[in-house]
PDB file of C-alpha atoms and ligand atoms in Angstrom:
ATOM      1  CA  MET R   1       8.442 -28.469   5.649  1.00 74.00           C
ATOM      2  CA  ALA R   2       5.183 -28.177   3.363  1.00 94.00           C
ATOM      3  CA  LEU R   3       4.516 -24.053   2.672  1.00 97.00           C
ATOM      4  CA  SER R   4       1.511 -23.863   5.902  1.00 98.00           C
ATOM      5  CA  ILE R   5      -0.404 -20.697   6.955  1.00 98.00           C
ATOM      6  CA  GLN R   6      -1.590 -20.154   9.863  1.00 98.00           C
ATOM      7  CA  PRO R   7      -4.213 -17.260  11.377  1.00 98.00           C
ATOM      8  CA  LEU R   8      -2.240 -13.864  12.942  1.00 97.00           C
ATOM      9  CA  HIS R   9      -6.238 -12.232  12.840  1.00 95.00           C
ATOM     10  CA  PRO R  10      -9.361 -14.247  12.699  1.00 92.00           C
ATOM     11  CA  GLN R  11     -10.401 -11.878   9.867  1.00 94.00           C
ATOM     12  CA  PHE R  12      -7.158 -10.971   7.547  1.00 98.00           C
ATOM     13  CA  VAL R  13      -4.192 -11.414   8.300  1.00 98.00           C
ATOM     14  CA  GLY R  14      -2.042 -14.883   8.462  1.00 98.00           C
ATOM     15  CA  GLU R  15       1.389 -16.324   8.515  1.00 98.00           C
ATOM     16  CA  VAL R  16       2.712 -17.868   5.812  1.00 98.00           C
ATOM     17  CA  SER R  17       5.699 -20.830   6.869  1.00 98.00           C
ATOM     18  CA  GLY R  18       7.421 -23.633   5.229  1.00 98.00           C
ATOM     19  CA  VAL R  19       9.226 -21.958   2.066  1.00 98.00           C
ATOM     20  CA  ASP R  20      11.863 -19.804   1.225  1.00 98.00           C
ATOM     21  CA  LEU R  21      11.229 -16.823  -1.168  1.00 98.00           C
ATOM     22  CA  THR R  22      14.636 -16.783  -2.073  1.00 98.00           C
ATOM     23  CA  ARG R  23      14.156 -19.441  -4.289  1.00 98.00           C
ATOM     24  CA  PRO R  24      11.823 -20.739  -7.549  1.00 98.00           C
ATOM     25  CA  LEU R  25       8.790 -21.700  -6.271  1.00 98.00           C
ATOM     26  CA  GLY R  26       6.910 -24.295  -7.488  1.00 97.00           C
ATOM     27  CA  ARG R  27       2.923 -24.031  -8.427  1.00 97.00           C
ATOM     28  CA  ASP R  28       1.778 -25.782  -6.001  1.00 97.00           C
ATOM     29  CA  GLU R  29       3.358 -23.265  -3.565  1.00 98.00           C
ATOM     30  CA  VAL R  30       2.509 -19.807  -5.796  1.00 98.00           C
ATOM     31  CA  ALA R  31      -1.200 -21.517  -6.321  1.00 98.00           C
ATOM     32  CA  ALA R  32      -1.188 -21.586  -2.335  1.00 98.00           C
ATOM     33  CA  ILE R  33      -0.097 -18.229  -1.436  1.00 98.00           C
ATOM     34  CA  GLU R  34      -2.203 -16.584  -3.896  1.00 98.00           C
ATOM     35  CA  ALA R  35      -5.414 -18.571  -2.062  1.00 98.00           C
ATOM     36  CA  GLY R  36      -4.157 -17.303   1.079  1.00 98.00           C
ATOM     37  CA  MET R  37      -3.978 -13.812  -0.521  1.00 98.00           C
ATOM     38  CA  ASP R  38      -7.941 -13.901  -1.181  1.00 98.00           C
ATOM     39  CA  ARG R  39      -8.794 -15.844   1.921  1.00 98.00           C
ATOM     40  CA  TYR R  40      -6.671 -12.710   4.159  1.00 98.00           C
ATOM     41  CA  ALA R  41      -5.398 -10.231   2.068  1.00 98.00           C
ATOM     42  CA  VAL R  42      -2.424  -9.944   3.943  1.00 98.00           C
ATOM     43  CA  LEU R  43       0.041 -12.715   4.256  1.00 99.00           C
ATOM     44  CA  VAL R  44       3.416 -12.451   6.877  1.00 99.00           C
ATOM     45  CA  PHE R  45       6.338 -14.329   5.849  1.00 99.00           C
ATOM     46  CA  HIS R  46       9.379 -14.472   8.357  1.00 98.00           C
ATOM     47  CA  ASP R  47      13.309 -14.598   7.899  1.00 98.00           C
ATOM     48  CA  GLN R  48      13.231 -14.223   3.884  1.00 98.00           C
ATOM     49  CA  ARG R  49      16.984 -12.436   3.072  1.00 98.00           C
ATOM     50  CA  LEU R  50      16.280 -11.253  -0.249  1.00 98.00           C
ATOM     51  CA  ALA R  51      18.044  -9.666  -2.828  1.00 98.00           C
ATOM     52  CA  ASP R  52      16.194  -7.497  -4.740  1.00 98.00           C
ATOM     53  CA  GLU R  53      16.254  -9.751  -7.720  1.00 98.00           C
ATOM     54  CA  GLN R  54      15.078 -12.878  -5.894  1.00 98.00           C
ATOM     55  CA  GLN R  55      11.989 -10.450  -4.572  1.00 98.00           C
ATOM     56  CA  MET R  56      11.655  -9.531  -8.099  1.00 98.00           C
ATOM     57  CA  ALA R  57      11.640 -12.696  -9.216  1.00 98.00           C
ATOM     58  CA  PHE R  58       8.524 -13.795  -6.221  1.00 98.00           C
ATOM     59  CA  THR R  59       7.243 -11.004  -7.007  1.00 98.00           C
ATOM     60  CA  ARG R  60       7.012 -12.209 -10.968  1.00 98.00           C
ATOM     61  CA  ASN R  61       4.890 -14.948  -9.038  1.00 98.00           C
ATOM     62  CA  PHE R  62       1.438 -12.727  -9.061  1.00 98.00           C
ATOM     63  CA  GLY R  63       2.081 -10.654 -12.360  1.00 98.00           C
ATOM     64  CA  GLU R  64       3.935  -8.631 -13.813  1.00 98.00           C
ATOM     65  CA  ILE R  65       5.826  -4.846 -11.440  1.00 98.00           C
ATOM     66  CA  GLU R  66       3.931  -1.481 -11.559  1.00 98.00           C
ATOM     67  CA  ASN R  67       5.681   0.945 -13.583  1.00 93.00           C
ATOM     68  CA  ALA R  68       6.548   2.740 -10.817  1.00 89.00           C
ATOM     69  CA  ARG R  69       6.884   6.039 -12.754  1.00 87.00           C
ATOM     70  CA  GLY R  70       4.687   8.703 -11.530  1.00 89.00           C
ATOM     71  CA  GLY R  71       4.121   7.816  -8.083  1.00 93.00           C
ATOM     72  CA  ASN R  72       7.012  10.018  -6.407  1.00 93.00           C
ATOM     73  CA  VAL R  73      10.080  12.947  -6.652  1.00 93.00           C
ATOM     74  CA  THR R  74      12.597  10.963  -6.601  1.00 92.00           C
ATOM     75  CA  ARG R  75      14.543  12.280  -9.665  1.00 92.00           C
ATOM     76  CA  ALA R  76      16.881  10.462 -12.131  1.00 91.00           C
ATOM     77  CA  GLY R  77      20.265   9.957 -10.948  1.00 92.00           C
ATOM     78  CA  GLN R  78      18.733  10.143  -7.205  1.00 94.00           C
ATOM     79  CA  HIS R  79      17.515   6.720  -7.490  1.00 95.00           C
ATOM     80  CA  ARG R  80      18.327   4.121  -4.855  1.00 97.00           C
ATOM     81  CA  LEU R  81      17.296   0.258  -5.745  1.00 97.00           C
ATOM     82  CA  PRO R  82      17.180  -1.196  -9.389  1.00 96.00           C
ATOM     83  CA  GLN R  83      14.655  -0.333 -11.409  1.00 95.00           C
ATOM     84  CA  GLY R  84      11.020  -2.143 -10.699  1.00 96.00           C
ATOM     85  CA  MET R  85      11.637  -1.735  -7.180  1.00 97.00           C
ATOM     86  CA  ASN R  86       9.838   1.018  -4.890  1.00 97.00           C
ATOM     87  CA  ASP R  87      12.338   2.670  -1.977  1.00 97.00           C
ATOM     88  CA  VAL R  88      10.128   3.313   1.100  1.00 97.00           C
ATOM     89  CA  SER R  89      13.084   4.080   3.289  1.00 98.00           C
ATOM     90  CA  ASN R  90      14.091   7.256   4.334  1.00 98.00           C
ATOM     91  CA  LEU R  91      17.659   6.696   2.793  1.00 98.00           C
ATOM     92  CA  GLY R  92      20.136   8.413   0.045  1.00 97.00           C
ATOM     93  CA  ARG R  93      22.154   6.883  -2.729  1.00 97.00           C
ATOM     94  CA  ASP R  94      24.553   6.741  -0.329  1.00 97.00           C
ATOM     95  CA  ASN R  95      22.752   5.017   1.651  1.00 97.00           C
ATOM     96  CA  GLN R  96      22.530   8.290   4.862  1.00 98.00           C
ATOM     97  CA  PRO R  97      19.176   9.192   5.695  1.00 98.00           C
ATOM     98  CA  LEU R  98      17.811  12.458   3.901  1.00 98.00           C
ATOM     99  CA  ALA R  99      18.516  15.572   6.069  1.00 98.00           C
ATOM    100  CA  ARG R 100      15.059  16.924   7.439  1.00 97.00           C
ATOM    101  CA  ASP R 101      13.734  18.866   4.322  1.00 97.00           C
ATOM    102  CA  ASP R 102      14.843  16.722   1.886  1.00 97.00           C
ATOM    103  CA  ARG R 103      11.730  16.905  -1.620  1.00 97.00           C
ATOM    104  CA  ARG R 104      11.900  13.420  -0.900  1.00 96.00           C
ATOM    105  CA  ARG R 105      11.604  12.286   2.599  1.00 97.00           C
ATOM    106  CA  LEU R 106       8.287  15.179   2.432  1.00 97.00           C
ATOM    107  CA  PHE R 107       6.938  13.762   0.146  1.00 97.00           C
ATOM    108  CA  ASN R 108       7.155   9.713   1.983  1.00 97.00           C
ATOM    109  CA  LEU R 109       5.927  11.270   5.652  1.00 98.00           C
ATOM    110  CA  GLY R 110       2.196  10.455   3.206  1.00 98.00           C
ATOM    111  CA  ASN R 111       2.904   6.955   4.106  1.00 98.00           C
ATOM    112  CA  GLN R 112       1.721   7.855   7.183  1.00 98.00           C
ATOM    113  CA  LEU R 113      -1.716   8.526   5.855  1.00 98.00           C
ATOM    114  CA  TRP R 114      -3.988   5.395   5.617  1.00 98.00           C
ATOM    115  CA  HIS R 115      -4.214   4.492   1.899  1.00 98.00           C
ATOM    116  CA  SER R 116      -4.147   1.663  -1.121  1.00 98.00           C
ATOM    117  CA  ASP R 117      -0.868   2.075  -3.034  1.00 98.00           C
ATOM    118  CA  SER R 118      -0.728   3.526  -6.474  1.00 98.00           C
ATOM    119  CA  SER R 119      -4.819   4.015  -6.142  1.00 98.00           C
ATOM    120  CA  PHE R 120      -4.042   7.602  -7.694  1.00 98.00           C
ATOM    121  CA  ARG R 121      -2.739   5.055 -11.242  1.00 98.00           C
ATOM    122  CA  ALA R 122      -5.932   4.351 -13.601  1.00 97.00           C
ATOM    123  CA  ILE R 123      -4.658   1.206 -13.219  1.00 98.00           C
ATOM    124  CA  PRO R 124      -4.401   0.586  -8.957  1.00 98.00           C
ATOM    125  CA  ALA R 125      -1.766  -1.856  -7.683  1.00 98.00           C
ATOM    126  CA  LYS R 126      -2.734  -5.444  -7.246  1.00 98.00           C
ATOM    127  CA  TYR R 127      -0.392  -6.972  -4.854  1.00 98.00           C
ATOM    128  CA  SER R 128       2.159  -4.733  -2.542  1.00 98.00           C
ATOM    129  CA  LEU R 129       5.097  -6.876  -1.448  1.00 98.00           C
ATOM    130  CA  LEU R 130       7.184  -5.234   1.709  1.00 99.00           C
ATOM    131  CA  SER R 131      10.593  -6.664   2.939  1.00 99.00           C
ATOM    132  CA  CYS R 132      12.194  -5.198   5.883  1.00 99.00           C
ATOM    133  CA  ARG R 133      16.267  -5.217   5.557  1.00 98.00           C
ATOM    134  CA  LEU R 134      16.412  -3.350   8.442  1.00 98.00           C
ATOM    135  CA  PRO R 135      14.270  -2.069  11.338  1.00 98.00           C
ATOM    136  CA  ALA R 136      13.064   0.924  12.580  1.00 98.00           C
ATOM    137  CA  THR R 137      15.144   1.987  16.002  1.00 98.00           C
ATOM    138  CA  VAL R 138      12.255   3.148  17.398  1.00 98.00           C
ATOM    139  CA  GLY R 139       8.347   3.172  16.024  1.00 98.00           C
ATOM    140  CA  GLY R 140       7.574   2.292  11.817  1.00 98.00           C
ATOM    141  CA  ASN R 141       5.053  -0.565  12.346  1.00 98.00           C
ATOM    142  CA  THR R 142       3.609  -0.604  10.084  1.00 98.00           C
ATOM    143  CA  GLU R 143      -0.332  -1.012   9.946  1.00 98.00           C
ATOM    144  CA  PHE R 144      -3.270  -2.649   8.006  1.00 98.00           C
ATOM    145  CA  ALA R 145      -7.218  -2.138   7.921  1.00 98.00           C
ATOM    146  CA  ASP R 146      -9.228  -5.459   6.698  1.00 98.00           C
ATOM    147  CA  MET R 147     -11.914  -3.291   4.122  1.00 98.00           C
ATOM    148  CA  ARG R 148     -14.206  -6.070   3.654  1.00 98.00           C
ATOM    149  CA  ALA R 149     -15.155  -5.874   7.100  1.00 98.00           C
ATOM    150  CA  ALA R 150     -15.209  -2.685   7.577  1.00 98.00           C
ATOM    151  CA  TYR R 151     -17.732  -2.291   4.117  1.00 98.00           C
ATOM    152  CA  ASP R 152     -19.655  -5.620   5.869  1.00 98.00           C
ATOM    153  CA  ALA R 153     -20.160  -3.798   9.032  1.00 98.00           C
ATOM    154  CA  LEU R 154     -21.625  -0.494   7.259  1.00 98.00           C
ATOM    155  CA  ASP R 155     -25.071   0.193   7.504  1.00 98.00           C
ATOM    156  CA  ALA R 156     -27.972  -0.733   5.557  1.00 98.00           C
ATOM    157  CA  ARG R 157     -28.307   3.034   4.146  1.00 98.00           C
ATOM    158  CA  THR R 158     -24.592   3.816   4.023  1.00 98.00           C
ATOM    159  CA  LYS R 159     -23.935   0.811   1.318  1.00 98.00           C
ATOM    160  CA  GLU R 160     -26.711   1.876  -0.127  1.00 98.00           C
ATOM    161  CA  GLN R 161     -25.014   5.440   0.115  1.00 98.00           C
ATOM    162  CA  VAL R 162     -21.797   4.441  -1.169  1.00 98.00           C
ATOM    163  CA  ALA R 163     -23.369   2.053  -4.332  1.00 98.00           C
ATOM    164  CA  ASP R 164     -22.285   3.669  -7.441  1.00 97.00           C
ATOM    165  CA  LEU R 165     -20.073   6.574  -5.851  1.00 98.00           C
ATOM    166  CA  ILE R 166     -16.686   7.682  -7.616  1.00 98.00           C
ATOM    167  CA  CYS R 167     -13.720   8.988  -6.191  1.00 98.00           C
ATOM    168  CA  GLU R 168     -10.960  11.735  -7.274  1.00 98.00           C
ATOM    169  CA  HIS R 169      -7.570  10.123  -5.882  1.00 98.00           C
ATOM    170  CA  SER R 170      -4.283  12.026  -6.272  1.00 98.00           C
ATOM    171  CA  LEU R 171      -0.974  12.318  -4.792  1.00 98.00           C
ATOM    172  CA  MET R 172      -1.478  15.703  -4.745  1.00 98.00           C
ATOM    173  CA  TYR R 173      -4.498  15.191  -2.285  1.00 98.00           C
ATOM    174  CA  SER R 174      -3.187  13.072   0.147  1.00 98.00           C
ATOM    175  CA  ARG R 175       0.553  14.807   0.155  1.00 98.00           C
ATOM    176  CA  GLY R 176      -1.630  18.157   0.014  1.00 98.00           C
ATOM    177  CA  SER R 177      -3.261  17.252   3.414  1.00 98.00           C
ATOM    178  CA  LEU R 178       0.144  17.737   5.090  1.00 98.00           C
ATOM    179  CA  GLY R 179       1.176  20.938   3.420  1.00 98.00           C
ATOM    180  CA  PHE R 180       3.319  19.668   0.690  1.00 98.00           C
ATOM    181  CA  THR R 181       2.394  21.383  -2.335  1.00 96.00           C
ATOM    182  CA  ASP R 182       6.071  22.706  -3.791  1.00 92.00           C
ATOM    183  CA  LEU R 183       5.326  20.356  -7.417  1.00 96.00           C
ATOM    184  CA  THR R 184       7.004  21.247 -10.623  1.00 96.00           C
ATOM    185  CA  ASP R 185       4.429  21.954 -13.773  1.00 97.00           C
ATOM    186  CA  GLU R 186       5.491  18.401 -14.486  1.00 96.00           C
ATOM    187  CA  GLU R 187       4.797  16.689 -11.019  1.00 96.00           C
ATOM    188  CA  LYS R 188       1.274  18.176 -10.644  1.00 96.00           C
ATOM    189  CA  ALA R 189       0.593  16.823 -14.918  1.00 96.00           C
ATOM    190  CA  LEU R 190       2.031  13.225 -13.519  1.00 96.00           C
ATOM    191  CA  PHE R 191      -0.112  13.704 -10.559  1.00 97.00           C
ATOM    192  CA  ARG R 192      -3.625  14.275 -12.793  1.00 97.00           C
ATOM    193  CA  PRO R 193      -6.739  12.880 -10.588  1.00 98.00           C
ATOM    194  CA  VAL R 194      -8.115   9.465 -11.314  1.00 98.00           C
ATOM    195  CA  ARG R 195     -11.882   7.952 -11.213  1.00 98.00           C
ATOM    196  CA  GLN R 196     -12.381   4.992  -8.657  1.00 98.00           C
ATOM    197  CA  SER R 197     -14.748   3.259  -7.254  1.00 98.00           C
ATOM    198  CA  LEU R 198     -15.849   2.876  -3.511  1.00 98.00           C
ATOM    199  CA  VAL R 199     -17.299   0.304  -3.952  1.00 98.00           C
ATOM    200  CA  ARG R 200     -15.233  -2.909  -5.281  1.00 98.00           C
ATOM    201  CA  VAL R 201     -15.936  -6.687  -5.393  1.00 98.00           C
ATOM    202  CA  HIS R 202     -12.661  -9.300  -5.436  1.00 97.00           C
ATOM    203  CA  PRO R 203     -12.672 -11.381  -8.345  1.00 96.00           C
ATOM    204  CA  VAL R 204     -12.246 -14.564  -6.741  1.00 97.00           C
ATOM    205  CA  SER R 205     -14.029 -14.340  -3.217  1.00 96.00           C
ATOM    206  CA  GLY R 206     -16.969 -11.944  -4.204  1.00 97.00           C
ATOM    207  CA  ARG R 207     -16.826 -10.007  -1.119  1.00 98.00           C
ATOM    208  CA  ALA R 208     -17.624  -6.200  -1.628  1.00 98.00           C
ATOM    209  CA  SER R 209     -14.846  -3.679  -0.024  1.00 98.00           C
ATOM    210  CA  LEU R 210     -14.512  -0.141   0.705  1.00 98.00           C
ATOM    211  CA  TYR R 211     -11.776   1.707  -1.630  1.00 98.00           C
ATOM    212  CA  LEU R 212     -10.515   4.150   0.444  1.00 98.00           C
ATOM    213  CA  SER R 213      -7.333   6.176   0.774  1.00 98.00           C
ATOM    214  CA  SER R 214      -5.217   9.185   1.517  1.00 98.00           C
ATOM    215  CA  HIS R 215      -5.736  10.588  -2.479  1.00 98.00           C
ATOM    216  CA  ILE R 216      -9.086  10.956  -2.588  1.00 98.00           C
ATOM    217  CA  GLY R 217      -9.844  14.499  -3.047  1.00 98.00           C
ATOM    218  CA  THR R 218     -13.293  14.182  -4.243  1.00 98.00           C
ATOM    219  CA  ILE R 219     -16.478  12.354  -4.356  1.00 98.00           C
ATOM    220  CA  VAL R 220     -17.967  13.079  -7.883  1.00 98.00           C
ATOM    221  CA  GLY R 221     -20.875  15.074  -8.792  1.00 98.00           C
ATOM    222  CA  TRP R 222     -20.198  16.456  -4.406  1.00 98.00           C
ATOM    223  CA  PRO R 223     -19.176  19.900  -3.018  1.00 98.00           C
ATOM    224  CA  ARG R 224     -16.297  19.323  -2.169  1.00 98.00           C
ATOM    225  CA  PRO R 225     -16.476  19.358   1.432  1.00 98.00           C
ATOM    226  CA  GLU R 226     -19.475  17.116   1.782  1.00 98.00           C
ATOM    227  CA  ALA R 227     -17.610  14.768  -0.103  1.00 98.00           C
ATOM    228  CA  MET R 228     -14.435  14.809   2.084  1.00 98.00           C
ATOM    229  CA  ALA R 229     -16.713  14.685   5.715  1.00 98.00           C
ATOM    230  CA  PHE R 230     -18.479  11.436   4.243  1.00 98.00           C
ATOM    231  CA  ILE R 231     -14.547  10.288   3.434  1.00 98.00           C
ATOM    232  CA  ARG R 232     -13.186  10.920   6.468  1.00 98.00           C
ATOM    233  CA  ASP R 233     -15.936   9.390   8.074  1.00 98.00           C
ATOM    234  CA  LEU R 234     -15.422   6.546   6.378  1.00 99.00           C
ATOM    235  CA  VAL R 235     -12.211   6.169   7.511  1.00 98.00           C
ATOM    236  CA  GLU R 236     -12.635   6.806  10.654  1.00 98.00           C
ATOM    237  CA  HIS R 237     -14.761   3.796  10.613  1.00 98.00           C
ATOM    238  CA  ALA R 238     -12.922   1.499   8.419  1.00 98.00           C
ATOM    239  CA  THR R 239      -9.539   2.073  10.113  1.00 98.00           C
ATOM    240  CA  GLN R 240     -11.434   1.060  13.962  1.00 98.00           C
ATOM    241  CA  PRO R 241      -8.788  -1.282  16.186  1.00 97.00           C
ATOM    242  CA  GLY R 242     -11.206  -4.536  15.759  1.00 97.00           C
ATOM    243  CA  PHE R 243     -10.376  -4.215  11.786  1.00 98.00           C
ATOM    244  CA  VAL R 244      -6.781  -3.215  11.845  1.00 98.00           C
ATOM    245  CA  HIS R 245      -3.724  -5.803  12.195  1.00 98.00           C
ATOM    246  CA  VAL R 246      -0.644  -3.721  13.876  1.00 98.00           C
ATOM    247  CA  HIS R 247       2.586  -5.319  12.179  1.00 98.00           C
ATOM    248  CA  ARG R 248       6.036  -5.083  14.196  1.00 98.00           C
ATOM    249  CA  TRP R 249       8.951  -5.959  11.949  1.00 98.00           C
ATOM    250  CA  ARG R 250      11.320  -7.750  12.335  1.00 98.00           C
ATOM    251  CA  GLN R 251      14.879  -8.438   9.765  1.00 98.00           C
ATOM    252  CA  TRP R 252      13.955 -10.169   7.014  1.00 99.00           C
ATOM    253  CA  ASP R 253      10.667 -10.059   7.308  1.00 99.00           C
ATOM    254  CA  LEU R 254       8.565  -9.168   4.318  1.00 99.00           C
ATOM    255  CA  VAL R 255       4.680  -8.719   4.452  1.00 99.00           C
ATOM    256  CA  MET R 256       2.760  -8.683   1.782  1.00 98.00           C
ATOM    257  CA  TRP R 257      -0.881  -6.789   0.944  1.00 98.00           C
ATOM    258  CA  ASP R 258      -3.977  -6.822  -1.303  1.00 98.00           C
ATOM    259  CA  ASN R 259      -4.429  -3.262  -2.192  1.00 98.00           C
ATOM    260  CA  ARG R 260      -7.794  -3.952  -3.441  1.00 98.00           C
ATOM    261  CA  GLN R 261      -8.918  -5.236  -0.118  1.00 98.00           C
ATOM    262  CA  THR R 262      -7.061  -3.154   2.416  1.00 98.00           C
ATOM    263  CA  MET R 263      -5.425  -0.578   3.277  1.00 98.00           C
ATOM    264  CA  HIS R 264      -2.091   0.359   5.243  1.00 99.00           C
ATOM    265  CA  ARG R 265       0.070   2.938   6.738  1.00 99.00           C
ATOM    266  CA  VAL R 266       2.965   3.320   8.240  1.00 98.00           C
ATOM    267  CA  ARG R 267       3.893   4.846  12.134  1.00 98.00           C
ATOM    268  CA  ARG R 268       5.550   7.661  12.935  1.00 98.00           C
ATOM    269  CA  PHE R 269       9.505   6.145  13.711  1.00 98.00           C
ATOM    270  CA  ASP R 270      13.359   7.897  14.734  1.00 98.00           C
ATOM    271  CA  GLU R 271      14.136   9.132  11.084  1.00 97.00           C
ATOM    272  CA  SER R 272      17.823  10.154  12.339  1.00 97.00           C
ATOM    273  CA  GLN R 273      18.934   5.838  11.703  1.00 98.00           C
ATOM    274  CA  PRO R 274      17.654   4.558   8.952  1.00 98.00           C
ATOM    275  CA  ARG R 275      14.874   1.915   8.088  1.00 98.00           C
ATOM    276  CA  ASP R 276      15.495   0.040   5.011  1.00 98.00           C
ATOM    277  CA  MET R 277      12.176  -1.105   3.684  1.00 98.00           C
ATOM    278  CA  ARG R 278      12.203  -2.110  -0.169  1.00 98.00           C
ATOM    279  CA  ARG R 279       8.725  -2.990  -2.001  1.00 98.00           C
ATOM    280  CA  THR R 280       7.755  -4.765  -5.196  1.00 98.00           C
ATOM    281  CA  THR R 281       4.273  -3.645  -6.705  1.00 98.00           C
ATOM    282  CA  VAL R 282       1.923  -6.270  -8.435  1.00 98.00           C
ATOM    283  CA  ALA R 283       0.806  -4.179 -11.548  1.00 98.00           C
ATOM    284  CA  GLY R 284      -3.516  -4.377 -11.527  1.00 98.00           C
ATOM    285  CA  ASP R 285      -5.661  -5.753 -14.109  1.00 95.00           C
ATOM    286  CA  ALA R 286      -8.328  -3.410 -14.735  1.00 96.00           C
ATOM    287  CA  PRO R 287      -9.632  -0.129 -13.972  1.00 97.00           C
ATOM    288  CA  THR R 288     -11.940   0.242 -11.629  1.00 98.00           C
ATOM    289  CA  ALA R 289     -13.593   3.545 -12.747  1.00 98.00           C
ATOM    290  CA  GLU R 290     -14.546   4.190 -16.203  1.00 96.00           C
ATOM    291  CA  GLN R 291     -12.169   8.068 -16.681  1.00 95.00           C
ATOM    292  CA  ILE R 292     -12.847  11.308 -17.656  1.00 85.00           C
ATOM    293  CA  ALA R 293     -10.759  12.192 -21.266  1.00 71.00           C
ATOM    294  CA  ALA R 294      -7.731  14.197 -20.582  1.00 60.00           C
TER     295      ALA R 294
HETATM  296  C1  LIG H   1       4.535   1.355   0.817  1.00 50.75           C
HETATM  297  C2  LIG H   1       4.199   1.501   2.249  1.00 50.75           C
HETATM  298  C3  LIG H   1       4.679   0.935   4.484  1.00 50.75           C
HETATM  299  C4  LIG H   1       5.962   1.219   5.495  1.00 50.75           C
HETATM  300  O1  LIG H   1       5.651   0.277   1.110  1.00 50.75           O
HETATM  301  O2  LIG H   1       3.127   1.108   0.389  1.00 50.75           O
HETATM  302  O3  LIG H   1       2.944   2.106   2.289  1.00 50.75           O
HETATM  303  O4  LIG H   1       5.858   0.434   5.880  1.00 50.75           O
HETATM  304  N1  LIG H   1       5.561   1.399   3.498  1.00 50.75           N
HETATM  305  O5  LIG H   1       6.993   1.561   4.902  1.00 50.75           O
HETATM  306 MN1  LIG H   2       1.809   2.561   0.196  1.00 50.75          MN
END
């Protein structure tokens, strides 16, 4: 059966069938998936029994795998997965749920806030690919918001207001907003804020989108409370039900999204039970704004 994509959400989520991601793909298949990403921004694949190596091989069809360094508080020797895989499970090396007060768990709770992956990096991520190896027993849906639709729906005055704004993003801001502040000096240096444009234009479709994320901690040149009140208002606007798609995970689903055009968050789940989710990330190719010299 040939690869085909059916809309799940008319604006921005497609469901892909007729492709086996465990095998090397043909050029036409890669091109069809890329075209689907440009058109929709989120693609859902079912029944993909991927091993880590196969997930990484599929990911490399779309660019280089992003280096995970500087994206979490997991220390050398604590990694459960091979290099190139982002562990977004609630599990330790022993495959058991992390203890309630484990720093890695508390840090990962930040994924429950609306965000775009790696917006805290000077060159932020292009795509993320999340494979469900074991779904949560209760809760744990992942929600996606279409940031192009959110931009389009802004009134003319707000569009003008956001046009040239630059935000500062850092993991310290998203984690700080949950009260997670116990960071080592090394982590603070690693999580130094970066600058991102608030409006992005997609290189293929030419569509504008709001580049929002819980990693935002201020707008350059604005008083901080004014910036944060404005950003909150934009996030509320951008995550109205009409712009949001809820994904309910089945084992072996793979969901792929464009971080340049969407935000996402995971909903709370029963953390006494394993939820094994593994992400690969395609690196972006350019910064969205000029950085300040270190
Ligand atoms: C991610 C993420 C959400 C989830 O992998 O980037 O935010 O559902 N995960 O685990
Ligand atoms: Mn994420």
